Short mmCIF file of C-alpha atoms in Angstrom, two decimals:
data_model
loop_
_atom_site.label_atom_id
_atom_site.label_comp_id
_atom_site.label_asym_id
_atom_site.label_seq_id
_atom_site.Cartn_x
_atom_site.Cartn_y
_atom_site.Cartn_z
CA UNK R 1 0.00 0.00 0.00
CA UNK R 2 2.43 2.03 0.80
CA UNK R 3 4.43 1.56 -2.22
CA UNK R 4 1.19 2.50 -4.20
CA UNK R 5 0.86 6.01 -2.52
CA UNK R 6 4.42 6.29 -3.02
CA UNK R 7 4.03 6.25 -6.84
CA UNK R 8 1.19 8.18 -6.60
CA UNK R 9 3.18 10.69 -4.78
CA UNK R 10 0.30 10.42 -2.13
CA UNK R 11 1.81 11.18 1.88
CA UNK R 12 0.43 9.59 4.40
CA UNK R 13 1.38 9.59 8.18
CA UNK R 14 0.35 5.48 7.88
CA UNK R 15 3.81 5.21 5.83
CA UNK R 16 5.72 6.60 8.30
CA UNK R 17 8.02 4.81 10.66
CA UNK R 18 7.24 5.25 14.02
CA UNK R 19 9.68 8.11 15.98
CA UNK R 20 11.46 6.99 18.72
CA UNK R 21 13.30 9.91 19.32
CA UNK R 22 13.44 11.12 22.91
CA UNK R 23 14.97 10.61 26.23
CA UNK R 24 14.20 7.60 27.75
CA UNK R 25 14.79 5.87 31.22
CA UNK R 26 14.53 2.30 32.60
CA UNK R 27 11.12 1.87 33.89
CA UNK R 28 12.17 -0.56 36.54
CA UNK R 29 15.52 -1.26 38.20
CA UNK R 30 17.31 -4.26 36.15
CA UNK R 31 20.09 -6.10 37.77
CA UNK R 32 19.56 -9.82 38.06
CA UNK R 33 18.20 -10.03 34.12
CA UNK R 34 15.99 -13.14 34.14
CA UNK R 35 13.98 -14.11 30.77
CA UNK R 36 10.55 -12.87 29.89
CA UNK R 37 9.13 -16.13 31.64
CA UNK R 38 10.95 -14.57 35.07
CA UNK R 39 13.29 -17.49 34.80
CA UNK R 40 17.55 -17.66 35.49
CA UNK R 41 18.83 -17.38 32.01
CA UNK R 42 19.44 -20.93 30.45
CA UNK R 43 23.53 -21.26 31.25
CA UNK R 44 25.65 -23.99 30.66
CA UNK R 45 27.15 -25.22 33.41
CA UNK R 46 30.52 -23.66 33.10
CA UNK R 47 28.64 -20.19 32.99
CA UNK R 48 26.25 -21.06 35.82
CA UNK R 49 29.39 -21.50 37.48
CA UNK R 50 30.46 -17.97 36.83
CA UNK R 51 27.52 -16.40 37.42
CA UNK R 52 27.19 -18.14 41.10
CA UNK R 53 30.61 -17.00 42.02
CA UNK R 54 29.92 -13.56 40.98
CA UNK R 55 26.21 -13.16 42.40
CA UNK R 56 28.06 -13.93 45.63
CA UNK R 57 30.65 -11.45 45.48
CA UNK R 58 28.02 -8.75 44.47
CA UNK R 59 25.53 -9.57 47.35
CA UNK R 60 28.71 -9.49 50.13
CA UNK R 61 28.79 -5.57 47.90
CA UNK R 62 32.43 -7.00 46.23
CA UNK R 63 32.24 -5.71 42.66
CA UNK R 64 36.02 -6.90 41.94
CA UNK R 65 34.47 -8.79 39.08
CA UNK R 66 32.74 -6.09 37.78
CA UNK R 67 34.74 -3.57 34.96
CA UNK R 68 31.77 -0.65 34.89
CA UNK R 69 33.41 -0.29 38.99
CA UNK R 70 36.78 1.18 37.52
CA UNK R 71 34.80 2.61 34.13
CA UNK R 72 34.86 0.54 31.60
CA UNK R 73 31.61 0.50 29.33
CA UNK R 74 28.96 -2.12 30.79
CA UNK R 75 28.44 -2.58 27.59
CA UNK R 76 24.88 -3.66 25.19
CA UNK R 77 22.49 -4.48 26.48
CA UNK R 78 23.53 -3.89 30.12
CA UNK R 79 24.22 -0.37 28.98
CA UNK R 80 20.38 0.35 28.37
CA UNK R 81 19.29 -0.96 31.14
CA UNK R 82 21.24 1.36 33.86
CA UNK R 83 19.80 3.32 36.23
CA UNK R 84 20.56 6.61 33.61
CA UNK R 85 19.15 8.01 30.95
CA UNK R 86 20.20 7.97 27.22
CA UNK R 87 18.85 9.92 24.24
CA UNK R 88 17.37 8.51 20.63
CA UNK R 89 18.47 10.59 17.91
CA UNK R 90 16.29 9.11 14.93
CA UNK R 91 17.28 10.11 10.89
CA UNK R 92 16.67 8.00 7.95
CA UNK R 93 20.85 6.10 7.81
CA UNK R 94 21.21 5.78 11.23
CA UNK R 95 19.83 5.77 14.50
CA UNK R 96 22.11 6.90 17.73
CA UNK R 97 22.07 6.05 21.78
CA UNK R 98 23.59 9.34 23.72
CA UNK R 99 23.73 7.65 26.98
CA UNK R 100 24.60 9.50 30.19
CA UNK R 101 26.52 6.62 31.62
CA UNK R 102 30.17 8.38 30.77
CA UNK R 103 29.25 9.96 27.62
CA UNK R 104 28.84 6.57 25.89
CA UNK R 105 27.46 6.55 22.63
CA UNK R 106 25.58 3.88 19.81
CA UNK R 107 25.38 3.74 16.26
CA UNK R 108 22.31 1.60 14.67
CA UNK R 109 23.11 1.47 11.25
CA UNK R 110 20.07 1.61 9.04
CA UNK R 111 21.04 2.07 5.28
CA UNK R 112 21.14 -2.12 5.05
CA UNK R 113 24.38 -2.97 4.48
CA UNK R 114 26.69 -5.89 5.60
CA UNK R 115 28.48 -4.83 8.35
CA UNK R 116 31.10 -6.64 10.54
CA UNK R 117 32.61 -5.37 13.48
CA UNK R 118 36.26 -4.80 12.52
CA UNK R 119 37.35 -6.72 16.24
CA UNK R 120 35.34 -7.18 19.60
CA UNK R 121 33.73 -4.13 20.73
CA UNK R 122 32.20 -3.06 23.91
CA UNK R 123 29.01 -1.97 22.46
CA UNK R 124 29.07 -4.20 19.36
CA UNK R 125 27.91 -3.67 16.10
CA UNK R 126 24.64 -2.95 15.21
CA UNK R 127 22.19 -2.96 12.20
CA UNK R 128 18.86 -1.93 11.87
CA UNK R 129 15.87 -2.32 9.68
CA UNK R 130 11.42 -1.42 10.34
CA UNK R 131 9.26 -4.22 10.01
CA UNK R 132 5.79 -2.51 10.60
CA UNK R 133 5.76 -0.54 14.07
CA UNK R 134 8.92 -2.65 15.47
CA UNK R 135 12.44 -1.49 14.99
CA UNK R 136 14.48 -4.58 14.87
CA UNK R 137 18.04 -3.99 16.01
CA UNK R 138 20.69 -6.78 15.41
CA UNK R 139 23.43 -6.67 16.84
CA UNK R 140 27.36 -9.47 17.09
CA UNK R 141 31.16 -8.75 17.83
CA UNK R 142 31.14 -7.92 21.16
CA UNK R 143 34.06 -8.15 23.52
CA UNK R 144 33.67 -10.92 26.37
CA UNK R 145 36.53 -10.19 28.43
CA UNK R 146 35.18 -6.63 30.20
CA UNK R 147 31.48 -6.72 29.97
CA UNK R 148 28.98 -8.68 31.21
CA UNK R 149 25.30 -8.86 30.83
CA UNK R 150 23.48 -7.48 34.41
CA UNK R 151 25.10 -5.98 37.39
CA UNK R 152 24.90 -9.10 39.11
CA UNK R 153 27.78 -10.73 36.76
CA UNK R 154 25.58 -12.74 33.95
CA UNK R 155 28.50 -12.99 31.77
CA UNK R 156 28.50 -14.14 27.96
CA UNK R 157 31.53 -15.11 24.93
CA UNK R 158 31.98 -13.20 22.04
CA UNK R 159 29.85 -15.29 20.62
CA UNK R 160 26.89 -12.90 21.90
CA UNK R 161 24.21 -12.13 19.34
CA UNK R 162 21.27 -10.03 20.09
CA UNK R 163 18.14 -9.22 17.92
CA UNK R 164 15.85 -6.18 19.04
CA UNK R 165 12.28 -5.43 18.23
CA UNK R 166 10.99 -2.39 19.89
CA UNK R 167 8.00 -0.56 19.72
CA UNK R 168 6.30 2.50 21.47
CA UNK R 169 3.71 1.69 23.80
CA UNK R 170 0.78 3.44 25.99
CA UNK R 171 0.31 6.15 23.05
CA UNK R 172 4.30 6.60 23.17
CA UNK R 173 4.71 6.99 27.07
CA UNK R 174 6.54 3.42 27.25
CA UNK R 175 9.20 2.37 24.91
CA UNK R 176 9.27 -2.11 25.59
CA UNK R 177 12.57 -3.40 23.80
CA UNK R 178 12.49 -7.37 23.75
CA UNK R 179 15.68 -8.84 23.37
CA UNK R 180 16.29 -12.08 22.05
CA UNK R 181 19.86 -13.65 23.45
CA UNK R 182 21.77 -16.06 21.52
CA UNK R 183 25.13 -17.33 22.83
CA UNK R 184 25.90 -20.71 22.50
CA UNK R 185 28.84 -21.18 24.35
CA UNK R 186 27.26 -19.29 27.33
CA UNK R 187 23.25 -20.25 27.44
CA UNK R 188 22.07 -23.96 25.94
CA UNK R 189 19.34 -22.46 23.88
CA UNK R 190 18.37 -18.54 22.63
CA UNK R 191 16.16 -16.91 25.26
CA UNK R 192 14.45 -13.71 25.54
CA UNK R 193 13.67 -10.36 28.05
CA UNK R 194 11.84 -7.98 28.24
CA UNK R 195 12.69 -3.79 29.09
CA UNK R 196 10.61 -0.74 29.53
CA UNK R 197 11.99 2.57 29.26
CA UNK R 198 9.45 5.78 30.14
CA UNK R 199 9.94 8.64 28.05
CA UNK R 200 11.33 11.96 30.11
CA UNK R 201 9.66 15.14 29.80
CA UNK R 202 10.54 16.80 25.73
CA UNK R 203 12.87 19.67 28.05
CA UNK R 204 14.84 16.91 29.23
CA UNK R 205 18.51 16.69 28.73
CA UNK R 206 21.50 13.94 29.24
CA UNK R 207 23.20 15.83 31.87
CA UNK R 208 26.90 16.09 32.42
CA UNK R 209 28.28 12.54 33.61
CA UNK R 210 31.91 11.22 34.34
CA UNK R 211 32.41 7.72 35.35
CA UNK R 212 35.92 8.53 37.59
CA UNK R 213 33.61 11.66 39.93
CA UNK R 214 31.48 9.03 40.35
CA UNK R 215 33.78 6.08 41.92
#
């Protein structure tokens, strides 16, 4: 259909993606992720291992395993999910994260080309495409060794793949982003979560944030 008013040179706000851009913050504090069933993440049992060491340390308040403590970047998805907000700047190529957390920044690219990330990244690389209301976001070549997945120590290989599909919700108040989890030398089969993000005021700003004040 849209194609059709398209020749006809017929706009129409039905043709339009939806706008994401805003400021946005976690709806509700994240830091053991579980899956959208409410479940522990499907480990293997080399990972489960990890993770039970590291829950431990963070409930005694010992973050030694964790890199964001000395200000290295959490990381995607972890990143989203902070207790900070971050800013969607939406154009037509490329979609970008402004995120308070230490001036942090992601690039969705959106003109459809193959991209690879050139070696493990923090934040990954990340390519985006519409399919009806739902921007789908996927996203590979993430770094293992400094970033893990929740603040509780879920960690995960460079063999991480995530796919996005978000969509506005509650007449644009809610922004839900369900992320599908593939790793298979971390979890024995994909899984899936669920995060809501409220939108801030239209006057709000990413204010001023350095990691090192904060530590």
């Amino acid at each position: 259909v849209c194609a059709l008013l398209a020749a006809l040179f017929v706009a129409t706000d039905a043709c339009a993606n939806p706008d994401f851009s805003g400021v946005w913050l976690v709806d509700a504090k994240v830091q053991e992720l579980k899956t959208d069933r409410g479940e522990i993440p499907p480990l293997t049992a080399e990972a489960a291992r990890v993770y039970s060491t590291h829950v431990a340390k963070w409930r005694a308040g010992d973050l030694s395993f964790d890199p964001t403590a000395k200000c290295v970047s959490p990381g995607i998805p972890r990143m989203l999910y902070l207790p900070y907000p971050f800013e969607i700047i939406q154009s037509p190529k490329r979609i970008t994260y402004l995120f308070q957390w230490n001036y942090w920044n992601r690039h969705v690219d959106m003109s459809g080309r193959k991209l690879e990330a050139p070696y493990p990244l923090a934040m990954g690389e990340s390519r985006g495409h519409f399919e009806a209301d739902e921007l789908v976001i996927d996203s590979d070549g993430f770094r293992a060794d400094n970033t893990l997945l929740d603040s509780a120590g879920l960690p995960h290989s460079e063999k991480l793949q995530l796919t996005e599909r978000i969509r506005l919700k509650s007449g644009g108040a809610l922004l839900e982003d369900r992320i599908r989890i593939q790793d298979p030398e971390t979890f024995t089969h994909p899984w899936e979560t669920v995060v809501e993000f409220r939108r801030l005021p239209a006057t709000s700003e990413i204010p001023m944030d350095i990691c090192l004040d904060r530590t």
